[in-house]
């Protein structure tokens, strides 16, 4: 399993308000150490970073519980995807039954890399998303590849891989992710205040040609 990201929830971050800057730095090092060792049940390096500081141990506890839950979900999804891949391989290797049959096609499972490539090359979908982005077509088009990668990082980190098995799944999930989370992450801030981004679309419908009634009969 090759994880590329993990989540930190806002409600667990509230605890850092009770820590000193030095303790916050040590807590972050502990989090990194624990994440790197999640695949190793014998990993105890993170405990050494917490030794001698009871407050830091208490602060790390909710993070550890969250990481354990998320990692368990991640392993379950990986197992489901692996089983789906094995079943697909067995089906291809088996001989077709004799006589006419009308099998129900199985839902294909695609790798995230293949889905990302298809999204980036689907011009019709890109144009639709530009119109629905809410930040202007030119702006959205310039950040779309990065936002697609962030979307899949989010899906992996939250253990929702089994909800994005096809390109069609990805299109539906990406739209709602963008409207609820993605668009918020790219809004610039000015002294803590969000700056409004123009929602006027850059793609305007062409003006219909005016009819010429000046000709003589």
PDB file of C-alpha atoms in Angstrom:
ATOM      1  CA  UNK A   1       0.000   0.000   0.000  1.00  0.00           C
ATOM      2  CA  UNK A   2       1.473   3.280  -1.111  1.00  0.00           C
ATOM      3  CA  UNK A   3      -0.281   6.102   0.726  1.00  0.00           C
ATOM      4  CA  UNK A   4       0.550   9.634  -0.414  1.00  0.00           C
ATOM      5  CA  UNK A   5      -1.435  11.675   2.097  1.00  0.00           C
ATOM      6  CA  UNK A   6      -3.382  11.712   5.350  1.00  0.00           C
ATOM      7  CA  UNK A   7      -6.009  13.969   6.930  1.00  0.00           C
ATOM      8  CA  UNK A   8      -5.923  16.328   9.892  1.00  0.00           C
ATOM      9  CA  UNK A   9      -9.355  17.280  11.199  1.00  0.00           C
ATOM     10  CA  UNK A  10     -10.080  20.768  12.463  1.00  0.00           C
ATOM     11  CA  UNK A  11     -11.687  19.563  15.684  1.00  0.00           C
ATOM     12  CA  UNK A  12      -8.528  17.669  16.680  1.00  0.00           C
ATOM     13  CA  UNK A  13      -6.346  20.679  15.878  1.00  0.00           C
ATOM     14  CA  UNK A  14      -8.058  22.734  18.592  1.00  0.00           C
ATOM     15  CA  UNK A  15      -5.814  21.099  21.174  1.00  0.00           C
ATOM     16  CA  UNK A  16      -2.696  22.912  19.917  1.00  0.00           C
ATOM     17  CA  UNK A  17      -4.000  26.140  21.462  1.00  0.00           C
ATOM     18  CA  UNK A  18      -3.005  24.688  24.836  1.00  0.00           C
ATOM     19  CA  UNK A  19       0.580  23.903  23.728  1.00  0.00           C
ATOM     20  CA  UNK A  20       3.721  25.973  23.471  1.00  0.00           C
ATOM     21  CA  UNK A  21       5.428  26.510  20.123  1.00  0.00           C
ATOM     22  CA  UNK A  22       8.065  23.938  21.062  1.00  0.00           C
ATOM     23  CA  UNK A  23       5.406  21.384  21.975  1.00  0.00           C
ATOM     24  CA  UNK A  24       3.536  22.037  18.725  1.00  0.00           C
ATOM     25  CA  UNK A  25       6.705  21.339  16.760  1.00  0.00           C
ATOM     26  CA  UNK A  26       7.281  18.148  18.712  1.00  0.00           C
ATOM     27  CA  UNK A  27       3.657  17.106  18.171  1.00  0.00           C
ATOM     28  CA  UNK A  28       4.036  17.528  14.413  1.00  0.00           C
ATOM     29  CA  UNK A  29       7.215  15.415  14.411  1.00  0.00           C
ATOM     30  CA  UNK A  30       5.325  12.758  16.376  1.00  0.00           C
ATOM     31  CA  UNK A  31       2.470  12.790  13.833  1.00  0.00           C
ATOM     32  CA  UNK A  32       4.909  12.374  10.940  1.00  0.00           C
ATOM     33  CA  UNK A  33       6.719   9.549  12.731  1.00  0.00           C
ATOM     34  CA  UNK A  34       3.469   7.756  13.500  1.00  0.00           C
ATOM     35  CA  UNK A  35       2.199   8.068   9.915  1.00  0.00           C
ATOM     36  CA  UNK A  36       5.444   6.678   8.481  1.00  0.00           C
ATOM     37  CA  UNK A  37       5.191   3.705  10.823  1.00  0.00           C
ATOM     38  CA  UNK A  38       1.509   2.814  10.440  1.00  0.00           C
ATOM     39  CA  UNK A  39       2.418  -0.137   8.209  1.00  0.00           C
ATOM     40  CA  UNK A  40       4.803  -1.433  10.888  1.00  0.00           C
ATOM     41  CA  UNK A  41       3.049  -2.754  14.024  1.00  0.00           C
ATOM     42  CA  UNK A  42       6.382  -2.755  15.864  1.00  0.00           C
ATOM     43  CA  UNK A  43       7.001   0.952  15.293  1.00  0.00           C
ATOM     44  CA  UNK A  44       7.584   2.714  18.618  1.00  0.00           C
ATOM     45  CA  UNK A  45       9.717   5.621  17.490  1.00  0.00           C
ATOM     46  CA  UNK A  46       6.855   8.078  18.016  1.00  0.00           C
ATOM     47  CA  UNK A  47       6.651   7.104  21.695  1.00  0.00           C
ATOM     48  CA  UNK A  48      10.193   8.336  22.260  1.00  0.00           C
ATOM     49  CA  UNK A  49       9.168  11.795  21.035  1.00  0.00           C
ATOM     50  CA  UNK A  50       6.378  11.879  23.614  1.00  0.00           C
ATOM     51  CA  UNK A  51       8.409  10.623  26.551  1.00  0.00           C
ATOM     52  CA  UNK A  52       8.620  12.970  29.520  1.00  0.00           C
ATOM     53  CA  UNK A  53       5.757  15.234  28.437  1.00  0.00           C
ATOM     54  CA  UNK A  54       2.368  14.106  29.770  1.00  0.00           C
ATOM     55  CA  UNK A  55       0.517  17.045  28.193  1.00  0.00           C
ATOM     56  CA  UNK A  56       1.929  16.165  24.779  1.00  0.00           C
ATOM     57  CA  UNK A  57       0.835  12.544  25.220  1.00  0.00           C
ATOM     58  CA  UNK A  58      -2.695  13.687  25.970  1.00  0.00           C
ATOM     59  CA  UNK A  59      -2.689  16.028  22.963  1.00  0.00           C
ATOM     60  CA  UNK A  60      -1.534  13.244  20.636  1.00  0.00           C
ATOM     61  CA  UNK A  61      -4.203  10.737  21.725  1.00  0.00           C
ATOM     62  CA  UNK A  62      -7.100  12.060  19.553  1.00  0.00           C
ATOM     63  CA  UNK A  63      -4.764  12.292  16.545  1.00  0.00           C
ATOM     64  CA  UNK A  64      -3.681   8.671  17.018  1.00  0.00           C
ATOM     65  CA  UNK A  65      -7.289   7.449  17.306  1.00  0.00           C
ATOM     66  CA  UNK A  66      -8.240   9.303  14.112  1.00  0.00           C
ATOM     67  CA  UNK A  67      -5.195   7.982  12.219  1.00  0.00           C
ATOM     68  CA  UNK A  68      -5.972   4.399  13.257  1.00  0.00           C
ATOM     69  CA  UNK A  69      -9.597   4.674  12.078  1.00  0.00           C
ATOM     70  CA  UNK A  70      -8.624   6.229   8.738  1.00  0.00           C
ATOM     71  CA  UNK A  71      -5.888   3.652   8.142  1.00  0.00           C
ATOM     72  CA  UNK A  72      -8.303   0.796   8.812  1.00  0.00           C
ATOM     73  CA  UNK A  73     -10.737   2.226   6.245  1.00  0.00           C
ATOM     74  CA  UNK A  74      -7.878   2.619   3.775  1.00  0.00           C
ATOM     75  CA  UNK A  75      -6.837  -1.038   4.142  1.00  0.00           C
ATOM     76  CA  UNK A  76     -10.426  -2.219   3.692  1.00  0.00           C
ATOM     77  CA  UNK A  77     -10.784  -0.232   0.468  1.00  0.00           C
ATOM     78  CA  UNK A  78      -7.447  -1.533  -0.856  1.00  0.00           C
ATOM     79  CA  UNK A  79      -8.591  -5.092  -0.159  1.00  0.00           C
ATOM     80  CA  UNK A  80     -11.895  -4.491  -1.984  1.00  0.00           C
ATOM     81  CA  UNK A  81     -10.112  -3.087  -5.028  1.00  0.00           C
ATOM     82  CA  UNK A  82      -7.640  -5.981  -5.029  1.00  0.00           C
ATOM     83  CA  UNK A  83     -10.473  -8.525  -4.854  1.00  0.00           C
ATOM     84  CA  UNK A  84     -12.294  -6.772  -7.681  1.00  0.00           C
ATOM     85  CA  UNK A  85      -9.139  -6.912  -9.792  1.00  0.00           C
ATOM     86  CA  UNK A  86      -8.642 -10.625  -9.079  1.00  0.00           C
ATOM     87  CA  UNK A  87     -12.235 -11.420 -10.004  1.00  0.00           C
ATOM     88  CA  UNK A  88     -11.829  -9.520 -13.254  1.00  0.00           C
ATOM     89  CA  UNK A  89      -8.687 -11.472 -14.089  1.00  0.00           C
ATOM     90  CA  UNK A  90     -10.368 -14.803 -13.352  1.00  0.00           C
ATOM     91  CA  UNK A  91     -13.349 -13.891 -15.512  1.00  0.00           C
ATOM     92  CA  UNK A  92     -11.098 -13.069 -18.477  1.00  0.00           C
ATOM     93  CA  UNK A  93      -9.128 -16.285 -18.109  1.00  0.00           C
ATOM     94  CA  UNK A  94     -12.169 -18.548 -17.921  1.00  0.00           C
ATOM     95  CA  UNK A  95     -13.641 -19.992 -21.089  1.00  0.00           C
ATOM     96  CA  UNK A  96     -16.912 -18.635 -22.409  1.00  0.00           C
ATOM     97  CA  UNK A  97     -19.854 -21.010 -21.768  1.00  0.00           C
ATOM     98  CA  UNK A  98     -21.332 -22.871 -24.725  1.00  0.00           C
ATOM     99  CA  UNK A  99     -24.520 -21.535 -26.281  1.00  0.00           C
ATOM    100  CA  UNK A 100     -25.889 -18.009 -26.518  1.00  0.00           C
ATOM    101  CA  UNK A 101     -25.738 -16.036 -23.314  1.00  0.00           C
ATOM    102  CA  UNK A 102     -26.610 -12.500 -22.321  1.00  0.00           C
ATOM    103  CA  UNK A 103     -24.356 -11.755 -19.345  1.00  0.00           C
ATOM    104  CA  UNK A 104     -24.788  -8.593 -17.336  1.00  0.00           C
ATOM    105  CA  UNK A 105     -21.560  -6.619 -17.816  1.00  0.00           C
ATOM    106  CA  UNK A 106     -19.611  -6.129 -14.603  1.00  0.00           C
ATOM    107  CA  UNK A 107     -18.832  -2.593 -13.529  1.00  0.00           C
ATOM    108  CA  UNK A 108     -15.217  -1.965 -14.605  1.00  0.00           C
ATOM    109  CA  UNK A 109     -12.634  -0.896 -12.057  1.00  0.00           C
ATOM    110  CA  UNK A 110     -10.081   1.606 -13.304  1.00  0.00           C
ATOM    111  CA  UNK A 111      -6.838   2.762 -11.739  1.00  0.00           C
ATOM    112  CA  UNK A 112      -6.814   6.363 -10.525  1.00  0.00           C
ATOM    113  CA  UNK A 113      -4.005   7.215 -12.943  1.00  0.00           C
ATOM    114  CA  UNK A 114      -6.103   6.091 -15.917  1.00  0.00           C
ATOM    115  CA  UNK A 115      -9.141   8.020 -14.691  1.00  0.00           C
ATOM    116  CA  UNK A 116      -7.074  11.195 -14.177  1.00  0.00           C
ATOM    117  CA  UNK A 117      -5.713  10.913 -17.730  1.00  0.00           C
ATOM    118  CA  UNK A 118      -9.225  10.511 -19.138  1.00  0.00           C
ATOM    119  CA  UNK A 119     -10.552  13.505 -17.198  1.00  0.00           C
ATOM    120  CA  UNK A 120      -7.731  15.735 -18.418  1.00  0.00           C
ATOM    121  CA  UNK A 121      -8.432  14.746 -22.030  1.00  0.00           C
ATOM    122  CA  UNK A 122     -12.254  14.912 -21.952  1.00  0.00           C
ATOM    123  CA  UNK A 123     -12.841  18.316 -23.572  1.00  0.00           C
ATOM    124  CA  UNK A 124     -16.629  18.161 -23.307  1.00  0.00           C
ATOM    125  CA  UNK A 125     -16.509  17.502 -19.560  1.00  0.00           C
ATOM    126  CA  UNK A 126     -13.853  20.199 -19.090  1.00  0.00           C
ATOM    127  CA  UNK A 127     -16.037  22.763 -20.876  1.00  0.00           C
ATOM    128  CA  UNK A 128     -19.024  21.805 -18.724  1.00  0.00           C
ATOM    129  CA  UNK A 129     -16.990  22.128 -15.529  1.00  0.00           C
ATOM    130  CA  UNK A 130     -15.614  25.518 -16.665  1.00  0.00           C
ATOM    131  CA  UNK A 131     -19.158  26.816 -17.060  1.00  0.00           C
ATOM    132  CA  UNK A 132     -20.223  25.430 -13.684  1.00  0.00           C
ATOM    133  CA  UNK A 133     -17.044  26.263 -11.745  1.00  0.00           C
ATOM    134  CA  UNK A 134     -18.267  29.560 -10.314  1.00  0.00           C
ATOM    135  CA  UNK A 135     -14.890  31.289 -10.728  1.00  0.00           C
ATOM    136  CA  UNK A 136     -14.721  31.935 -14.459  1.00  0.00           C
ATOM    137  CA  UNK A 137     -13.722  29.563 -17.220  1.00  0.00           C
ATOM    138  CA  UNK A 138     -10.170  30.871 -17.796  1.00  0.00           C
ATOM    139  CA  UNK A 139      -9.310  30.786 -14.089  1.00  0.00           C
ATOM    140  CA  UNK A 140     -10.738  27.309 -13.599  1.00  0.00           C
ATOM    141  CA  UNK A 141      -9.084  25.909 -16.713  1.00  0.00           C
ATOM    142  CA  UNK A 142      -5.682  27.025 -15.435  1.00  0.00           C
ATOM    143  CA  UNK A 143      -6.028  25.156 -12.123  1.00  0.00           C
ATOM    144  CA  UNK A 144      -8.076  22.129 -13.214  1.00  0.00           C
ATOM    145  CA  UNK A 145      -5.242  19.539 -13.468  1.00  0.00           C
ATOM    146  CA  UNK A 146      -4.022  20.459  -9.969  1.00  0.00           C
ATOM    147  CA  UNK A 147      -7.570  20.325  -8.569  1.00  0.00           C
ATOM    148  CA  UNK A 148      -8.144  16.877 -10.099  1.00  0.00           C
ATOM    149  CA  UNK A 149      -5.022  15.607  -8.307  1.00  0.00           C
ATOM    150  CA  UNK A 150      -6.175  17.190  -5.021  1.00  0.00           C
ATOM    151  CA  UNK A 151      -9.573  15.530  -5.439  1.00  0.00           C
ATOM    152  CA  UNK A 152      -8.014  12.078  -5.755  1.00  0.00           C
ATOM    153  CA  UNK A 153      -5.700  12.776  -2.786  1.00  0.00           C
ATOM    154  CA  UNK A 154      -8.828  13.583  -0.773  1.00  0.00           C
ATOM    155  CA  UNK A 155     -10.582  10.400  -1.912  1.00  0.00           C
ATOM    156  CA  UNK A 156      -7.545   8.289  -0.928  1.00  0.00           C
ATOM    157  CA  UNK A 157      -6.983  10.030   2.407  1.00  0.00           C
ATOM    158  CA  UNK A 158     -10.623   9.602   3.459  1.00  0.00           C
ATOM    159  CA  UNK A 159     -10.783   5.949   2.408  1.00  0.00           C
ATOM    160  CA  UNK A 160     -13.445   6.508  -0.246  1.00  0.00           C
ATOM    161  CA  UNK A 161     -11.706   4.737  -3.121  1.00  0.00           C
ATOM    162  CA  UNK A 162     -14.607   2.309  -3.521  1.00  0.00           C
ATOM    163  CA  UNK A 163     -16.865   5.224  -4.513  1.00  0.00           C
ATOM    164  CA  UNK A 164     -14.682   6.131  -7.511  1.00  0.00           C
ATOM    165  CA  UNK A 165     -14.300   2.995  -9.598  1.00  0.00           C
ATOM    166  CA  UNK A 166     -14.955   4.501 -13.038  1.00  0.00           C
ATOM    167  CA  UNK A 167     -14.481   7.775 -14.882  1.00  0.00           C
ATOM    168  CA  UNK A 168     -18.211   8.412 -14.589  1.00  0.00           C
ATOM    169  CA  UNK A 169     -17.979   8.027 -10.795  1.00  0.00           C
ATOM    170  CA  UNK A 170     -15.075  10.475 -10.738  1.00  0.00           C
ATOM    171  CA  UNK A 171     -16.972  13.122 -12.712  1.00  0.00           C
ATOM    172  CA  UNK A 172     -19.929  13.034 -10.320  1.00  0.00           C
ATOM    173  CA  UNK A 173     -17.806  13.040  -7.160  1.00  0.00           C
ATOM    174  CA  UNK A 174     -15.453  15.744  -8.456  1.00  0.00           C
ATOM    175  CA  UNK A 175     -18.346  18.135  -9.166  1.00  0.00           C
ATOM    176  CA  UNK A 176     -19.662  17.946  -5.594  1.00  0.00           C
ATOM    177  CA  UNK A 177     -16.155  17.983  -4.097  1.00  0.00           C
ATOM    178  CA  UNK A 178     -15.361  21.171  -6.040  1.00  0.00           C
ATOM    179  CA  UNK A 179     -18.581  22.914  -5.005  1.00  0.00           C
ATOM    180  CA  UNK A 180     -18.173  22.042  -1.308  1.00  0.00           C
ATOM    181  CA  UNK A 181     -14.400  22.013  -0.766  1.00  0.00           C
ATOM    182  CA  UNK A 182     -12.240  22.659  -3.804  1.00  0.00           C
ATOM    183  CA  UNK A 183     -13.513  26.153  -4.566  1.00  0.00           C
ATOM    184  CA  UNK A 184     -12.928  27.250  -0.959  1.00  0.00           C
ATOM    185  CA  UNK A 185      -9.272  26.220  -1.035  1.00  0.00           C
ATOM    186  CA  UNK A 186      -8.353  28.517  -3.926  1.00  0.00           C
ATOM    187  CA  UNK A 187     -10.004  31.703  -2.721  1.00  0.00           C
ATOM    188  CA  UNK A 188      -7.238  34.208  -1.775  1.00  0.00           C
ATOM    189  CA  UNK A 189      -7.291  35.856   1.635  1.00  0.00           C
ATOM    190  CA  UNK A 190      -6.610  39.480   2.560  1.00  0.00           C
ATOM    191  CA  UNK A 191      -5.817  39.991   6.252  1.00  0.00           C
ATOM    192  CA  UNK A 192      -7.975  37.008   7.112  1.00  0.00           C
ATOM    193  CA  UNK A 193     -10.844  38.129   4.890  1.00  0.00           C
ATOM    194  CA  UNK A 194     -11.790  36.166   1.821  1.00  0.00           C
ATOM    195  CA  UNK A 195     -11.607  38.111  -1.402  1.00  0.00           C
ATOM    196  CA  UNK A 196     -14.517  37.713  -3.766  1.00  0.00           C
ATOM    197  CA  UNK A 197     -13.690  35.958  -7.002  1.00  0.00           C
ATOM    198  CA  UNK A 198     -15.605  37.031 -10.054  1.00  0.00           C
ATOM    199  CA  UNK A 199     -18.188  34.447 -10.975  1.00  0.00           C
ATOM    200  CA  UNK A 200     -18.831  35.971 -14.394  1.00  0.00           C
ATOM    201  CA  UNK A 201     -18.133  33.238 -16.944  1.00  0.00           C
ATOM    202  CA  UNK A 202     -15.364  33.876 -19.449  1.00  0.00           C
ATOM    203  CA  UNK A 203     -17.244  31.949 -22.126  1.00  0.00           C
ATOM    204  CA  UNK A 204     -20.083  34.125 -23.421  1.00  0.00           C
ATOM    205  CA  UNK A 205     -22.753  32.937 -25.846  1.00  0.00           C
ATOM    206  CA  UNK A 206     -22.213  34.309 -29.292  1.00  0.00           C
ATOM    207  CA  UNK A 207     -24.525  37.202 -30.322  1.00  0.00           C
ATOM    208  CA  UNK A 208     -26.985  36.107 -32.990  1.00  0.00           C
ATOM    209  CA  UNK A 209     -26.424  37.758 -36.349  1.00  0.00           C
ATOM    210  CA  UNK A 210     -28.801  40.636 -37.072  1.00  0.00           C
ATOM    211  CA  UNK A 211     -31.042  40.091 -40.030  1.00  0.00           C
ATOM    212  CA  UNK A 212     -30.716  42.457 -42.960  1.00  0.00           C
ATOM    213  CA  UNK A 213     -34.053  43.731 -44.243  1.00  0.00           C
ATOM    214  CA  UNK A 214     -32.617  46.543 -46.384  1.00  0.00           C
ATOM    215  CA  UNK A 215     -32.608  44.637 -49.660  1.00  0.00           C
ATOM    216  CA  UNK A 216     -34.917  45.674 -52.486  1.00  0.00           C
ATOM    217  CA  UNK A 217     -37.697  43.514 -53.898  1.00  0.00           C
TER     218      UNK A 217
END
